Structures are given as structure tokens and as C-alpha cells.
XYZ file of C-alpha atoms in Angstrom:
502
model
C 0.000 0.000 0.000
C 2.908 2.371 0.766
C 4.287 1.747 -2.723
C 0.887 2.545 -4.262
C 0.524 5.781 -2.289
C 4.069 6.772 -3.185
C 3.398 6.035 -6.865
C 0.158 8.030 -6.820
C 1.990 10.942 -5.230
C 4.500 10.860 -8.072
C 1.689 10.529 -10.614
C -0.291 13.509 -9.338
C 2.848 15.657 -9.302
C 3.139 14.876 -13.030
C -0.575 15.134 -13.903
C -1.046 18.419 -12.012
C 1.758 20.096 -13.938
C 0.031 23.067 -15.658
C 0.929 21.832 -19.145
C -0.247 18.265 -18.495
C -3.394 19.528 -16.773
C -4.119 21.599 -19.878
C -3.604 18.509 -22.066
C -6.055 16.507 -19.940
C -8.741 19.163 -20.469
C -7.978 19.457 -24.205
C -8.000 15.675 -24.617
C -11.349 15.284 -22.861
C -12.920 18.114 -24.864
C -11.595 16.924 -28.244
C -12.500 13.342 -27.360
C -16.078 14.358 -26.621
C -16.362 16.118 -29.999
C -14.765 13.207 -31.875
C -16.912 10.623 -30.110
C -20.079 12.561 -30.934
C -19.427 12.147 -34.675
C -21.056 8.879 -35.834
C -18.519 6.285 -36.915
C -15.367 7.922 -35.575
C -15.140 6.693 -31.985
C -12.132 6.603 -29.656
C -9.906 4.375 -31.780
C -9.982 6.746 -34.766
C -9.694 9.836 -32.555
C -6.526 8.530 -30.924
C -5.129 7.365 -34.272
C -5.739 10.770 -35.888
C -4.104 12.784 -33.097
C -1.178 10.435 -32.354
C 1.010 11.826 -35.206
C 0.272 15.368 -33.996
C 1.342 14.582 -30.414
C 4.503 12.901 -31.715
C 5.261 15.658 -34.236
C 5.038 18.366 -31.539
C 7.778 16.561 -29.553
C 5.676 16.200 -26.417
C 7.334 14.334 -23.539
C 6.121 10.690 -23.451
C 4.031 11.216 -20.310
C 2.381 14.346 -21.773
C 1.582 12.662 -25.090
C 0.086 9.635 -23.337
C -1.976 11.855 -21.016
C -3.393 13.724 -24.051
C -4.218 10.520 -25.946
C -5.781 8.882 -22.882
C -7.946 11.989 -22.395
C -9.147 11.633 -25.977
C -9.829 7.928 -25.317
C -12.212 8.279 -22.413
C -13.566 11.603 -23.712
C -14.627 9.830 -26.908
C -16.166 7.020 -24.850
C -18.571 9.611 -23.424
C -18.947 11.604 -26.642
C -20.319 8.591 -28.492
C -23.345 8.719 -26.206
C -24.411 12.128 -27.484
C -25.276 10.928 -31.000
C -26.620 7.640 -29.587
C -29.112 9.398 -27.325
C -30.057 12.294 -29.581
C -29.947 10.735 -33.062
C -30.109 6.965 -32.371
C -26.751 6.673 -34.171
C -24.037 5.004 -32.032
C -20.662 6.714 -32.036
C -18.928 3.341 -31.595
C -19.628 -0.313 -30.771
C -19.940 0.203 -27.032
C -22.610 2.871 -27.567
C -25.011 0.453 -29.259
C -26.606 -0.523 -25.931
C -27.021 3.151 -25.012
C -29.434 3.665 -27.910
C -31.894 1.122 -26.491
C -33.115 3.305 -23.618
C -31.273 6.589 -24.188
C -33.000 7.478 -27.468
C -36.518 6.608 -26.238
C -35.888 8.968 -23.296
C -34.957 11.708 -25.759
C -38.084 11.007 -27.816
C -40.309 11.641 -24.816
C -38.597 14.934 -23.962
C -35.987 13.728 -21.457
C -32.851 14.282 -23.539
C -31.291 16.420 -20.784
C -31.970 13.769 -18.158
C -30.571 11.027 -20.404
C -27.383 12.971 -21.202
C -26.765 13.966 -17.581
C -27.432 10.406 -16.347
C -24.956 9.191 -18.953
C -22.350 11.707 -17.751
C -22.724 10.794 -14.067
C -22.797 7.010 -14.689
C -19.731 7.319 -16.939
C -17.926 9.357 -14.291
C -18.646 6.833 -11.527
C -17.799 3.853 -13.738
C -14.554 5.415 -14.913
C -13.540 6.408 -11.372
C -14.232 2.927 -9.972
C -12.143 1.459 -12.800
C -9.187 3.722 -12.028
C -9.372 2.887 -8.318
C -9.441 -0.850 -9.088
C -6.611 -0.429 -11.586
C -4.562 1.330 -8.930
C -5.151 -1.365 -6.305
C -5.371 -4.615 -8.255
C -4.071 -3.899 -11.764
C -0.986 -6.143 -11.877
C -2.781 -9.033 -10.133
C -5.783 -8.924 -12.473
C -3.554 -8.627 -15.519
C -1.674 -11.801 -14.564
C -5.013 -13.636 -14.269
C -6.347 -12.227 -17.553
C -3.264 -13.204 -19.537
C -3.917 -16.800 -18.479
C -7.295 -16.766 -20.262
C -7.060 -19.470 -22.925
C -8.874 -19.533 -26.298
C -11.272 -22.116 -24.800
C -12.069 -19.678 -21.971
C -12.833 -16.963 -24.519
C -15.178 -19.331 -26.368
C -17.065 -19.905 -23.093
C -17.179 -16.144 -22.488
C -18.644 -15.579 -25.963
C -21.258 -18.310 -25.336
C -22.202 -16.494 -22.137
C -22.479 -13.203 -24.057
C -24.689 -14.824 -26.717
C -26.845 -16.378 -23.996
C -27.259 -12.903 -22.536
C -28.602 -11.795 -25.927
C -31.451 -14.307 -25.764
C -33.630 -12.019 -23.642
C -31.558 -8.881 -23.938
C -33.661 -6.626 -26.131
C -36.860 -6.617 -28.089
C -40.228 -8.190 -27.454
C -39.460 -11.420 -29.303
C -36.648 -13.753 -28.231
C -36.780 -15.425 -31.665
C -36.243 -12.106 -33.469
C -33.426 -11.244 -31.075
C -31.620 -14.509 -31.841
C -32.284 -14.123 -35.577
C -30.762 -10.653 -35.389
C -27.657 -12.023 -33.670
C -27.460 -14.737 -36.351
C -27.580 -12.093 -39.096
C -24.693 -10.317 -37.369
C -22.737 -13.586 -37.226
C -23.319 -14.118 -40.947
C -22.066 -10.614 -41.769
C -18.935 -11.309 -39.680
C -18.031 -14.331 -41.840
C -17.815 -12.315 -45.084
C -14.268 -12.067 -46.467
C -11.153 -14.227 -46.676
C -11.026 -17.182 -44.282
C -7.969 -16.482 -42.102
C -7.053 -20.206 -41.854
C -7.656 -21.481 -45.375
C -7.437 -18.316 -47.480
C -10.747 -19.198 -49.159
C -13.153 -16.310 -49.941
C -16.463 -16.578 -48.068
C -19.723 -14.986 -49.257
C -17.952 -12.356 -51.387
C -19.998 -13.156 -54.553
C -17.007 -12.284 -56.715
C -16.830 -8.687 -55.423
C -13.143 -7.811 -54.780
C -14.023 -5.080 -52.266
C -15.584 -7.700 -49.960
C -12.434 -9.856 -49.767
C -11.235 -7.903 -46.711
C -14.616 -8.320 -45.028
C -16.984 -5.584 -43.893
C -15.563 -3.002 -41.506
C -17.438 -2.492 -38.238
C -17.878 1.221 -38.992
C -19.676 0.348 -42.219
C -22.084 -1.950 -40.402
C -22.885 0.387 -37.493
C -23.280 3.541 -39.611
C -25.295 1.673 -42.244
C -27.656 -0.223 -39.939
C -28.142 2.637 -37.490
C -27.290 5.940 -39.199
C -28.682 5.313 -42.677
C -31.619 3.258 -41.378
C -32.536 6.134 -39.037
C -32.231 8.522 -41.979
C -34.627 6.426 -44.090
C -37.015 6.188 -41.146
C -37.075 9.993 -40.835
C -37.605 10.405 -44.578
C -40.471 7.902 -44.483
C -42.143 9.836 -41.658
C -41.656 13.115 -43.566
C -43.281 11.660 -46.685
C -46.219 10.309 -44.672
C -46.559 13.587 -42.795
C -46.340 11.826 -39.436
C -43.016 13.359 -38.364
C -43.367 15.462 -35.235
C -40.910 17.805 -33.544
C -39.295 16.203 -30.551
C -40.191 17.688 -27.163
C -37.231 19.189 -25.307
C -37.555 20.248 -21.687
C -35.039 21.234 -19.039
C -34.985 17.810 -17.393
C -31.836 16.884 -15.504
C -30.788 13.883 -13.463
C -31.531 14.334 -9.757
C -29.605 13.121 -6.720
C -32.537 10.836 -5.916
C -32.147 9.167 -9.342
C -28.463 8.471 -8.730
C -29.204 7.037 -5.273
C -31.754 4.663 -6.814
C -29.207 3.684 -9.474
C -26.288 3.204 -7.074
C -26.286 -0.623 -7.142
C -26.887 -0.705 -10.894
C -23.897 1.557 -11.494
C -21.694 -0.338 -9.028
C -22.533 -3.760 -10.496
C -22.099 -2.541 -14.059
C -18.777 -0.858 -13.220
C -17.399 -4.085 -11.770
C -18.635 -6.097 -14.759
C -17.163 -3.551 -17.168
C -13.789 -3.427 -15.440
C -13.377 -7.214 -15.246
C -14.359 -7.734 -18.895
C -12.225 -4.750 -19.944
C -9.137 -6.354 -18.363
C -9.538 -9.398 -20.646
C -7.483 -8.666 -23.784
C -9.549 -8.382 -26.945
C -13.047 -8.230 -25.459
C -13.655 -4.494 -25.185
C -16.421 -2.207 -23.983
C -19.038 -3.538 -26.422
C -19.078 -6.921 -24.669
C -19.053 -5.245 -21.242
C -22.013 -2.976 -22.012
C -24.039 -5.888 -23.422
C -23.403 -8.128 -20.405
C -24.125 -5.289 -17.940
C -27.394 -4.415 -19.711
C -28.502 -8.042 -19.756
C -27.611 -8.454 -16.078
C -29.696 -5.460 -15.035
C -32.663 -6.554 -17.123
C -32.644 -9.946 -15.435
C -32.238 -8.496 -11.966
C -35.173 -6.144 -12.524
C -38.627 -7.332 -11.556
C -40.901 -8.787 -14.254
C -42.804 -5.524 -14.645
C -39.726 -3.288 -14.776
C -37.987 -5.642 -17.223
C -40.781 -4.940 -19.728
C -39.845 -1.243 -19.721
C -36.238 -1.935 -20.786
C -35.832 -0.690 -24.344
C -38.583 1.910 -23.941
C -36.664 4.529 -21.955
C -35.766 2.883 -18.635
C -33.132 4.984 -16.872
C -31.632 1.838 -15.353
C -31.153 0.444 -18.861
C -29.246 3.614 -19.747
C -27.030 3.796 -16.639
C -25.877 0.153 -16.799
C -24.092 0.192 -20.203
C -22.774 3.715 -19.592
C -21.050 2.729 -16.343
C -19.837 -0.543 -17.871
C -18.264 0.837 -21.028
C -16.307 3.540 -19.212
C -15.147 1.019 -16.615
C -14.106 -1.304 -19.450
C -12.072 1.514 -21.009
C -10.148 1.821 -17.721
C -9.845 -1.944 -17.405
C -8.326 -2.219 -20.895
C -5.438 -0.051 -19.680
C -4.391 -2.702 -17.137
C -2.925 -5.377 -19.455
C -1.407 -2.680 -21.683
C 0.572 -1.038 -18.879
C 1.438 -4.101 -16.793
C 1.981 -6.742 -19.495
C 2.368 -4.841 -22.756
C -0.782 -6.559 -24.096
C -3.457 -4.222 -25.512
C -6.901 -4.832 -24.029
C -8.735 -3.163 -26.933
C -8.147 -1.585 -30.328
C -7.644 1.848 -28.797
C -5.136 0.622 -26.211
C -3.284 -1.093 -29.074
C -2.719 2.375 -30.542
C -1.682 3.694 -27.107
C 0.768 0.780 -26.886
C 2.169 1.839 -30.246
C 2.498 5.387 -28.909
C 4.583 4.123 -25.984
C 6.866 2.193 -28.326
C 7.219 5.272 -30.576
C 8.632 7.104 -27.562
C 10.986 4.169 -26.810
C 9.061 3.236 -23.672
C 8.665 -0.504 -23.076
C 5.415 -1.362 -21.249
C 5.437 -4.286 -18.857
C 5.789 -5.204 -15.171
C 8.837 -2.951 -14.723
C 7.193 0.158 -16.190
C 5.829 1.286 -12.804
C 9.302 1.144 -11.224
C 11.531 2.185 -14.123
C 9.251 4.910 -15.574
C 6.963 5.930 -12.692
C 6.364 9.390 -14.159
C 4.755 7.759 -17.225
C 2.815 4.911 -15.601
C 1.656 6.697 -12.453
C 1.268 9.999 -14.324
C -1.206 8.298 -16.661
C -3.138 6.739 -13.749
C -3.328 10.083 -11.923
C -4.427 11.859 -15.115
C -7.348 9.426 -15.401
C -8.594 10.482 -11.960
C -8.404 14.105 -13.096
C -9.832 13.319 -16.548
C -12.977 11.745 -15.132
C -13.648 14.882 -13.109
C -12.818 17.040 -16.145
C -15.341 15.149 -18.286
C -18.039 15.776 -15.711
C -17.137 19.476 -15.429
C -17.013 19.941 -19.214
C -20.122 17.990 -20.193
C -22.708 18.612 -17.475
C -22.989 22.359 -18.234
C -23.359 21.530 -21.953
C -26.221 19.066 -21.484
C -28.842 21.737 -22.232
C -26.978 22.814 -25.368
C -26.695 19.236 -26.646
C -30.396 18.631 -25.940
C -31.298 21.730 -27.981
C -29.890 19.948 -31.049
C -33.196 18.095 -31.145
C -34.938 21.359 -31.979
C -33.142 21.561 -35.349
C -35.837 21.325 -38.069
C -35.951 17.842 -39.551
C -35.411 19.065 -43.099
C -31.979 20.198 -41.869
C -31.379 17.277 -39.492
C -31.975 14.583 -42.131
C -29.264 15.741 -44.573
C -26.975 16.437 -41.590
C -27.108 12.761 -40.588
C -26.397 11.738 -44.191
C -23.442 14.147 -44.489
C -21.917 12.970 -41.212
C -22.325 9.332 -42.235
C -20.858 9.665 -45.742
C -18.016 12.048 -44.877
C -17.102 10.093 -41.732
C -16.913 6.774 -43.585
C -15.085 8.112 -46.655
C -12.548 10.007 -44.537
C -11.660 6.880 -42.552
C -11.980 4.124 -45.155
C -11.405 6.065 -48.392
C -13.226 3.554 -50.609
C -16.239 4.703 -52.686
C -17.569 1.125 -52.636
C -18.218 1.458 -48.912
C -20.576 4.396 -49.520
C -22.790 2.090 -51.596
C -22.432 -0.586 -48.920
C -23.666 1.651 -46.073
C -26.610 2.655 -48.268
C -27.489 -1.013 -48.885
C -27.126 -1.823 -45.190
C -29.263 1.212 -44.396
C -32.083 -0.131 -46.575
C -31.667 -3.549 -44.943
C -31.719 -1.993 -41.447
C -34.832 0.035 -42.335
C -36.497 -3.174 -43.542
C -35.611 -4.948 -40.265
C -37.093 -2.036 -38.304
C -40.310 -2.391 -40.291
C -40.397 -6.037 -39.172
C -39.895 -4.879 -35.556
C -36.384 -6.323 -35.233
C -34.040 -4.632 -32.788
C -30.770 -3.739 -34.532
C -28.609 -4.032 -31.406
C -28.381 -7.883 -31.554
C -27.254 -7.632 -35.193
C -24.376 -5.319 -34.247
C -23.404 -7.375 -31.199
C -23.553 -10.602 -33.218
C -21.215 -8.991 -35.756
C -18.775 -7.798 -33.060
C -18.750 -11.048 -31.100
C -18.807 -13.290 -34.179
C -15.192 -12.806 -35.186
C -14.016 -13.140 -31.568
C -15.996 -16.369 -31.205
C -14.780 -17.902 -34.475
C -11.117 -16.962 -34.025
C -10.901 -18.317 -30.482
C -12.833 -21.483 -31.349
C -10.387 -22.203 -34.151
C -7.387 -21.503 -31.930
C -8.734 -23.837 -29.249
C -9.363 -26.651 -31.747
C -5.931 -26.109 -33.307
C -4.304 -26.496 -29.891
C -6.240 -29.700 -29.156
C -5.827 -31.194 -32.628
C -9.565 -31.014 -33.257
C -10.621 -32.440 -29.877
C -13.778 -30.575 -28.779
C -13.255 -31.694 -25.178
C -10.805 -28.802 -24.736
C -13.791 -26.452 -24.515
C -14.903 -27.981 -21.190
C -11.610 -29.023 -19.573
C -11.073 -25.776 -17.637
C -13.056 -24.817 -14.504
C -13.294 -21.222 -15.760
C -15.013 -22.425 -18.939
C -17.362 -24.675 -16.962
C -18.419 -21.783 -14.700
C -19.148 -19.600 -17.736
C -21.180 -22.385 -19.402
C -23.179 -22.882 -16.200
C -23.841 -19.140 -16.043
C -24.928 -19.146 -19.696
C -27.294 -22.048 -19.003
C -28.686 -20.245 -15.957
C -29.160 -17.004 -17.898
C -31.317 -18.775 -20.496
C -33.310 -21.180 -18.332
C -33.538 -19.511 -14.896
C -36.099 -16.893 -16.058
C -38.239 -19.673 -17.610
C -38.120 -21.700 -14.377
C -38.896 -18.659 -12.225
C -41.865 -17.622 -14.380
C -43.329 -21.143 -14.244
C -42.821 -21.239 -10.492
C -44.581 -17.886 -10.131
C -47.512 -19.103 -12.245
C -47.841 -22.251 -10.114
C -47.749 -20.148 -6.939
C -50.417 -17.833 -8.348
C -52.605 -20.790 -9.323
C -52.202 -22.320 -5.838
């Protein structure tokens, strides 16, 4: 404990340097703006600004503090477009749309945005505290996660999808299956055989996640707005001065705490990321809610908004643990941060905290400050963000289209992808007409590649013996949890019916 306190003291002396403090504020502000643009997200924000930080010859600790500020600033910024426009800024913001956008539709945009800010702040702070106390220990456990363990984790995540969103479990599972099918498009990594490319060269590399999320959400929402305009049923959204109250946060305290712990633990596992954490946290809260409250999830339940918001910010902090202590990136964004460290000739690993305490502890201390900075920056702007809903729809509709097309072309640079997001937009609009929720499609796409890659690794290790999937106690626990997640609600509902009949 003395070593931790001493390290934190060193870290705060670095983070509170006027220049570094300024970089924390700039990083959080720029991150919020970048995250609010559909399709950009934290990974692209960090990638875009990394050359600038390097070109300006910032000290390594200052550059990392700036980039980390952009990272968790963008994690919050993605919620702005998710809540206001129903267009996720990144993968982890998909779950936020489920209850955040319905709150905005009924005139509670300010309450949704402020709840998001507070839940993100608490989740991020809990993650930093846990990283400070247990980081190295948790990283050593996470690095021992085998491909078979990851397969079990993905099965648990898919089981969580079964009753995660939507009114129909069958449609939810069909949506996840569609996402899995989209994830298989491209060259098979093991055999080199093209899969479902239909002779189109541009599909050989597969479909980028940004294309899928902007197409299915952004363009589908655009077509939905156009349809309402043509029918004359489009109404201006009500905007009031609602704001989250202390009583709301007190009621949400256990939801935020549980979701923060779930997010941090999943974030520590290399390769999983905040999208898995937010999905598991949302599913957990829906199952813990009473039967009546569970029905309101997906229609603007504040608990359904707070859970993924706390989880994804906690996961962002958790992903820092394996990067700093083991040199293993926990997510795509931390992979870029790892590259930034190597660019500055800094070798991450167990000795980083003793050999370069100003970098390691300076980053940890800056995350404490950054979480507070995000709250200070964003809470006063909640009213301004909410007023975006008052923009006339004949301006808002082309604005969504411009953001989608420019964002995708700037990042990918392939005209073919503009046609692809249009096609996916039509497909997403068609699914909405059939009352499918689009969140399972996105989550199936995200988890599909993780599931397939780890399943193949596990079978390669065992020489094709499927028994490897159940040899480990960690895998068995996850399978039992997955079984319980699917069948426990059925058993409980039958038991309740029998009790009512008696």
C-alpha cells in the first residue's frame, strides 16, 4: 500500500503540472467532440491525433496523457449521438441507444445525457481505483485466459442476448445470427478461401465495423425519418429542461456499481472491449429487474441507460491494465496507445511502474483528473446538446447523411463502402419495419469474429478435440452461467404461475 501511495503521489505531481493539466482538459474536450461524430469513436480519434502529439515533440508522459484523455472523452462523446440521433458513435454505444434514445423522444434528452455523464464518471472512477489497487494481479489472471475460456465467455455473451432486447426472443436470436453471418464475409484467415464475397473484390477484406454500425443505425434512421416526412407523421421532438436528480443516482447506485465491476473485469480481458461489457451489464440489469420493470427496458428505462454507460467507461479503464502491466493491448484503442509508448521508446510491462513511474503513475493520476474534467465539461453543456433536437428535420436529415458519408469516406477512403452503407441502411430500415431490434445484429457482428477466431485456436491447440472447450473450470463456470441465464427466467416464471394458481 505504501508503494501505491508513493506512486500516486509521483503521478499527481506529473498530472497536475500546468501543461499536463491543460492537455487533460484538451483531450477530454476533443475526445467528446470526436466521439459525438457517428462512426469515428475513440480508436480513430486517438489514431488521428497520435502523429500530432509525436510531431510536436511532447514528452512521453504528456503525449500519453493527451491521448488517454481523448480515449475516455470519446467514450462519453459517443453517447451524445446515440441518445439524440439513435446513431451510435462506436460499438460500445449500441446498448445506449436502447433506452437513451426513447428517453430523448419523450422529452428527457437532458436527463438522459446527464445520467450518462454521471454514470460514466462513476464507472470510470471505480475502474481507475481498481486499476490502482489490483491492476498487476488482475492482468496476470487475464493473460492466463485461454482460447477455450474466450469461447465460453462468448457463449455467455450470446446467452445474454437471448432475452436482452426486443419483445421477441426469436427475433433477437435471428438478429444475432444475421450479425454472425455478416462477420463471416471475407477471406477465411485459416484457409485463405473467400467466403460470401460473390465475386466482389471489395468484400475480400470483409466488412468493416464502422460500415455496419453507420449503415444499420445511421442510414436506417435517416430512411425512417424520410419515411415519416413523406407520410406527414413526423413530429418535432419535445425538449424540456430535465436533468438527473440526486434521488435518481441514489436509486441507481447498485446498478452503477454492479455494471462498473462487470465492465472493469471484462475490460481487463485482452480483446473483449467495452461492447461486450455494455451488453453483459445491460442483460444483467434486465434480469435483476422485476418482471414488470424488465418490460420497460428498451422503452426509456433509466436503469437500462445507466448500466451500459457505467460498464463501457469502466471497461475503457480496465483495458489499460494489461497494456501497462503486461504490454498486451486490451482493446483496439489501447493497441494504438501501446504503439504510442513504443514510438517514444518506452517498453510497457511489469517494470514500467518502477523504471518509468512518471509515465505509468502519471497516466493513472491523469485518469482520476480526466474523469472529473469530463463531468465538469459535459454537465454544463447538457442543455446545449439537448437543444440539437430542436433543429428542423429538413436540416437534421441531410446532416445525418453528411456525417455518415463524410465520416466513412474520410476513414476508409473507398467509394464502394458508400454504396455498402446505403445497402445496409435499406436492410436496417427493412428490419425495423419487421420490428427487429438492430442491437443484436451489431453485437452478433462484433462477437462473431471473436468467437470464431478463439474457437479455431482452441481446436488447433487440441488437434480437433472438442473436449478442450470444457476441460477448464473457468469455462465450466461460464457455461453454467450461460445455461442459468437462459433457463432460470423460464423456471422462475413457471414457479410464479404455479404459486399464483395455488
